[in-house]
Short mmCIF file of C-alpha atoms and ligand atoms in Angstrom, two decimals:
data_model
loop_
_atom_site.label_atom_id
_atom_site.label_comp_id
_atom_site.label_asym_id
_atom_site.label_seq_id
_atom_site.Cartn_x
_atom_site.Cartn_y
_atom_site.Cartn_z
CA MET A 234 13.93 -10.23 -70.46
CA ALA A 235 13.71 -6.55 -69.62
CA THR A 236 10.19 -5.85 -68.09
CA PRO A 237 8.33 -2.22 -69.17
CA VAL A 238 7.59 -0.11 -66.32
CA VAL A 239 6.59 2.68 -68.25
CA GLU A 240 4.70 2.20 -71.73
CA LEU A 241 3.80 5.13 -73.90
CA ARG A 242 1.36 4.45 -76.70
CA ASN A 243 0.48 7.39 -79.15
CA VAL A 244 0.33 9.58 -75.96
CA THR A 245 -0.91 13.35 -76.48
CA LYS A 246 -1.12 16.39 -74.28
CA SER A 247 -2.96 19.66 -75.24
CA PHE A 248 -3.49 22.74 -72.82
CA ILE A 249 -5.92 25.61 -73.35
CA GLU A 250 -8.89 23.57 -74.83
CA GLY A 251 -6.54 22.43 -77.77
CA GLU A 252 -4.30 25.75 -78.22
CA VAL A 253 -1.14 24.19 -77.13
CA GLN A 254 0.03 21.15 -78.16
CA ALA A 255 2.53 19.71 -75.51
CA LEU A 256 3.01 16.18 -76.87
CA ARG A 257 2.25 15.45 -80.17
CA GLY A 258 2.39 11.31 -80.44
CA VAL A 259 4.64 10.06 -78.02
CA ASN A 260 5.61 6.63 -78.20
CA LEU A 261 8.18 5.03 -75.13
CA THR A 262 9.02 2.09 -73.39
CA ILE A 263 11.16 2.50 -70.41
CA TYR A 264 12.35 -0.81 -68.63
CA LYS A 265 12.35 -1.76 -64.69
CA GLY A 266 15.86 -0.64 -63.45
CA GLU A 267 16.56 2.11 -66.46
CA LEU A 268 18.71 4.81 -65.52
CA MET A 269 17.74 7.27 -68.57
CA SER A 270 17.57 10.87 -69.30
CA ILE A 271 15.51 13.13 -71.81
CA MET A 272 16.73 15.98 -73.53
CA GLY A 273 15.48 18.76 -75.88
CA PRO A 274 15.01 22.27 -75.98
CA SER A 275 12.85 24.77 -74.03
CA GLY A 276 9.44 23.78 -74.63
CA CYS A 277 9.76 20.84 -76.45
CA GLY A 278 7.59 18.99 -73.67
CA LYS A 279 9.76 17.19 -71.42
CA SER A 280 8.19 18.55 -68.10
CA THR A 281 5.00 17.21 -69.63
CA LEU A 282 6.27 14.11 -70.34
CA LEU A 283 7.44 13.60 -66.97
CA ASN A 284 4.20 15.14 -65.50
CA LEU A 285 2.11 12.34 -67.32
CA VAL A 286 4.85 9.53 -66.31
CA GLY A 287 4.50 10.61 -62.55
CA ALA A 288 0.55 10.77 -62.74
CA LEU A 289 0.46 14.20 -61.83
CA ASP A 290 -1.73 14.64 -64.93
CA ARG A 291 -3.62 12.33 -67.19
CA PRO A 292 -3.02 12.30 -71.09
CA THR A 293 -5.57 14.24 -73.61
CA SER A 294 -5.27 10.59 -75.34
CA GLY A 295 -3.52 7.64 -76.14
CA ASP A 296 -2.09 5.34 -73.49
CA LEU A 297 -0.09 5.47 -70.36
CA LEU A 298 1.04 2.46 -68.54
CA ILE A 299 2.96 2.49 -65.14
CA ASP A 300 4.07 -0.72 -63.88
CA GLY A 301 0.98 -2.47 -66.06
CA VAL A 302 -1.63 -0.68 -64.94
CA ASN A 303 -3.31 1.83 -67.33
CA LEU A 304 -3.51 5.33 -65.79
CA ASN A 305 -6.80 5.73 -68.01
CA ASP A 306 -8.19 3.32 -65.09
CA VAL A 307 -6.84 4.86 -62.09
CA GLU A 308 -9.48 6.62 -60.22
CA ASN A 309 -7.04 8.30 -57.77
CA LEU A 310 -4.10 9.70 -59.21
CA ASP A 311 -2.88 11.01 -55.86
CA LEU A 312 -2.61 7.76 -53.78
CA PHE A 313 -1.35 5.57 -57.00
CA ARG A 314 1.67 8.53 -57.51
CA SER A 315 2.25 8.12 -53.56
CA ARG A 316 2.87 4.16 -54.18
CA LYS A 317 4.78 4.28 -57.15
CA ILE A 318 6.42 7.30 -57.77
CA GLY A 319 9.43 9.82 -56.07
CA PHE A 320 9.92 13.38 -57.41
CA ILE A 321 12.55 15.09 -57.63
CA PHE A 322 12.63 19.11 -58.49
CA GLN A 323 14.86 21.77 -59.99
CA ALA A 324 13.62 24.15 -57.37
CA PHE A 325 13.65 21.40 -54.39
CA PHE A 326 10.18 22.41 -53.05
CA LEU A 327 11.44 21.87 -49.49
CA VAL A 328 9.22 22.96 -46.62
CA PRO A 329 11.27 25.83 -45.22
CA THR A 330 9.87 25.40 -41.54
CA LEU A 331 10.59 22.05 -41.27
CA THR A 332 14.04 20.27 -40.69
CA ALA A 333 15.72 18.10 -43.19
CA LEU A 334 14.36 14.76 -41.39
CA GLU A 335 10.51 16.29 -41.29
CA ASN A 336 11.08 16.92 -44.62
CA VAL A 337 11.89 13.33 -45.64
CA GLU A 338 9.08 12.27 -43.71
CA ILE A 339 6.36 13.67 -45.47
CA PRO A 340 5.41 11.68 -48.40
CA MET A 341 5.31 9.01 -45.53
CA PHE A 342 1.77 10.40 -44.31
CA ASP A 343 -0.36 9.63 -46.95
CA SER A 344 0.92 6.98 -48.34
CA GLY A 345 -0.06 4.32 -45.95
CA PHE A 346 3.38 2.63 -46.81
CA VAL A 347 5.52 3.16 -43.72
CA LEU A 348 4.42 2.33 -40.27
CA PRO A 349 3.85 5.81 -38.24
CA GLN A 350 6.33 4.32 -35.66
CA GLU A 351 8.64 3.55 -38.52
CA LYS A 352 8.94 6.92 -40.29
CA THR A 353 11.44 8.78 -38.10
CA GLN A 354 13.92 5.96 -38.25
CA LYS A 355 13.43 5.53 -41.74
CA ALA A 356 14.05 9.60 -42.88
CA ARG A 357 17.16 9.43 -40.61
CA GLN A 358 18.50 6.67 -42.36
CA LEU A 359 17.83 8.07 -45.78
CA LEU A 360 19.18 10.99 -44.68
CA ILE A 361 22.19 9.11 -43.78
CA ASP A 362 22.43 7.30 -47.02
CA VAL A 363 22.63 10.54 -48.92
CA GLY A 364 25.42 11.65 -46.81
CA LEU A 365 23.71 14.12 -44.48
CA GLU A 366 24.00 12.70 -41.24
CA LYS A 367 24.79 15.74 -39.64
CA LYS A 368 22.33 17.66 -41.13
CA ILE A 369 19.63 15.90 -40.20
CA ASN A 370 17.61 18.67 -37.63
CA GLN A 371 18.76 21.44 -40.06
CA VAL A 372 16.25 23.54 -41.92
CA PRO A 373 16.66 24.23 -45.47
CA THR A 374 18.22 27.79 -45.31
CA ARG A 375 21.03 26.81 -43.65
CA LEU A 376 21.76 23.97 -46.21
CA SER A 377 23.79 24.61 -49.43
CA GLY A 378 21.95 23.93 -52.89
CA GLY A 379 23.62 20.14 -53.18
CA GLU A 380 22.63 19.77 -48.86
CA LYS A 381 19.07 21.17 -50.11
CA GLN A 382 19.01 18.47 -53.31
CA ARG A 383 20.27 15.84 -51.48
CA VAL A 384 17.51 16.25 -48.81
CA ALA A 385 14.99 16.39 -51.98
CA ILE A 386 16.08 12.87 -53.01
CA ALA A 387 16.04 11.48 -49.69
CA ARG A 388 12.28 12.28 -49.67
CA SER A 389 11.48 11.00 -53.31
CA LEU A 390 12.97 7.39 -51.73
CA ALA A 391 10.24 7.77 -48.20
CA ASN A 392 7.94 5.38 -50.16
CA ASP A 393 10.49 3.00 -51.90
CA PRO A 394 9.45 4.26 -55.40
CA ALA A 395 9.15 1.64 -58.35
CA ILE A 396 9.77 4.54 -60.31
CA ILE A 397 11.85 8.07 -59.63
CA LEU A 398 11.44 11.63 -61.20
CA ALA A 399 13.99 14.19 -61.66
CA ASP A 400 12.84 17.72 -63.54
CA GLU A 401 16.52 19.47 -64.24
CA PRO A 402 17.83 18.15 -60.58
CA THR A 403 20.78 19.50 -61.19
CA GLY A 404 19.81 22.99 -62.68
CA ASN A 405 20.09 25.00 -59.47
CA VAL A 406 23.65 23.74 -58.43
CA ASP A 407 27.26 23.99 -59.81
CA SER A 408 29.06 22.14 -61.77
CA LYS A 409 31.12 20.00 -59.30
CA THR A 410 27.76 19.35 -57.12
CA SER A 411 25.77 18.48 -60.19
CA HIS A 412 28.26 15.57 -60.77
CA MET A 413 28.10 14.61 -57.19
CA LEU A 414 24.43 14.55 -57.37
CA ILE A 415 24.27 12.45 -60.25
CA GLU A 416 26.36 10.08 -58.65
CA LEU A 417 24.34 9.51 -56.23
CA LEU A 418 21.25 9.37 -58.38
CA ARG A 419 23.48 6.41 -60.03
CA ARG A 420 23.88 4.91 -56.92
CA ILE A 421 20.32 4.89 -55.54
CA ASN A 422 19.57 3.30 -59.36
CA GLN A 423 22.04 0.63 -58.63
CA GLU A 424 21.29 0.09 -54.94
CA LYS A 425 17.75 0.04 -54.73
CA GLY A 426 16.66 -1.17 -58.15
CA ALA A 427 14.68 1.80 -58.61
CA THR A 428 13.81 3.29 -62.29
CA LEU A 429 15.36 6.64 -62.96
CA ILE A 430 14.12 9.34 -65.40
CA VAL A 431 16.29 12.60 -65.20
CA VAL A 432 15.29 15.63 -67.62
CA THR A 433 18.26 17.48 -68.20
CA HIS A 434 19.68 20.32 -70.46
CA ASP A 435 23.20 19.05 -69.17
CA PRO A 436 24.72 17.06 -71.79
CA LEU A 437 27.73 15.88 -69.02
CA ILE A 438 24.57 14.75 -66.61
CA ALA A 439 22.57 12.85 -69.69
CA ALA A 440 26.11 11.43 -70.53
CA ALA A 441 26.24 9.38 -66.82
CA THR A 442 23.00 7.97 -67.68
CA ASP A 443 22.73 4.83 -69.57
CA ARG A 444 20.36 5.90 -72.10
CA VAL A 445 19.72 9.47 -73.59
CA VAL A 446 15.82 9.95 -75.49
CA GLN A 447 15.97 12.88 -77.70
CA MET A 448 12.61 15.30 -77.62
CA LEU A 449 11.71 18.23 -80.21
CA ASP A 450 8.11 20.02 -80.51
CA GLY A 451 6.13 17.49 -78.54
CA GLN A 452 7.41 14.33 -80.18
CA ILE A 453 10.46 12.12 -79.46
CA ILE A 454 13.14 12.19 -82.23
CA GLY A 455 15.74 9.68 -81.40
CA GLU A 456 18.08 8.46 -79.25
CA LYS A 457 21.36 9.33 -78.49
CA ASP A 458 24.64 7.06 -77.30
CA PRO A 459 25.70 8.60 -73.96
CA LYS A 460 29.05 8.79 -74.72
CA SER A 461 28.52 10.55 -78.06
CA LEU A 462 28.09 13.46 -75.46
CA LEU A 463 31.21 13.66 -73.63
CA LYS A 464 32.79 14.71 -77.13
N1 ATP B 102 -0.34 24.28 -67.78
C1 ATP B 102 -0.41 24.47 -68.91
N2 ATP B 102 -0.88 25.25 -69.66
C2 ATP B 102 -0.56 25.90 -71.09
N3 ATP B 102 0.42 25.18 -71.62
C3 ATP B 102 0.95 24.87 -71.03
C4 ATP B 102 1.22 24.27 -69.58
N4 ATP B 102 1.98 23.97 -69.29
C5 ATP B 102 2.96 23.20 -70.43
N5 ATP B 102 2.56 24.25 -71.43
C6 ATP B 102 3.09 24.62 -72.48
O1 ATP B 102 3.62 22.92 -73.36
C7 ATP B 102 4.75 23.36 -73.69
C8 ATP B 102 5.44 22.17 -73.25
O2 ATP B 102 6.03 22.56 -71.70
P1 ATP B 102 6.83 21.95 -70.91
O3 ATP B 102 6.94 22.61 -69.80
O4 ATP B 102 6.71 20.44 -70.96
O5 ATP B 102 8.29 21.99 -71.97
P2 ATP B 102 10.02 21.92 -71.40
O6 ATP B 102 10.54 21.01 -72.29
O7 ATP B 102 9.52 20.54 -69.93
O8 ATP B 102 10.66 23.25 -71.30
P3 ATP B 102 11.93 23.35 -70.31
O9 ATP B 102 13.06 23.15 -70.73
O10 ATP B 102 11.69 24.80 -70.24
O11 ATP B 102 11.24 22.93 -68.81
C9 ATP B 102 4.93 24.41 -73.84
O12 ATP B 102 4.68 25.33 -75.25
C10 ATP B 102 4.34 25.17 -72.57
O13 ATP B 102 4.36 26.60 -72.67
MG1 MG B 103 10.81 21.63 -68.22
#
């Protein structure tokens, strides 16, 4: 039986005292080990949804369960997030003055998940896993877009998260690189068993996932067969 890892029950999210209703009653169950994508037009609420699932923010109403824990019952969102969630963003968000290795070590500091003496070895191994063994001590300005995103992917894995969230991870790279990145995410999904949720505008990226959820105007309007996106 598939185990639910994320459950949204009638979740809403408003901004500016209700002036903007970014999510309007979202129901969604995501199962352990899924590789899924979320598509929809600009402004439909994809990032808002991802930020809630990533415990960066709380719903305005409704219930959001992550790994069986209701976010409404979590006092310290930062600690909760750092133990369970890995993030990958379109703009990479690497610290420019730190090396690839140091960037990957960052999330390990607060989580208490990785022993201090094991941090460097673990970060090194993660960079090797994403094919960056030759760039371990390079600063981000000396890396290509695809390499920067691979550092960001390695960083997202720092604390062995149960859930990895990627918001337009291929938005800033060419199509060949984006294909390589989605293959890397697929491999991580398979090898580590992590649940992966990818927000994307790119039908080819969505087609490489196992399940495609379609959003419109703050709601989920249905799912698409990934294969149908290739036609
Ligand atoms: N912090 C905020 N304050 C006010 N309004 C916000 C905030 N964050 C998002 N919104 C609004 O909520 C709606 C959904 O935004 P969201 O960023 O989730 O869209 P999106 O689907 O990710 O779009 P895109 O594809 O352009 O990234 C938009 O109308 C946006 O302007
Ligand atoms: Mg967005």
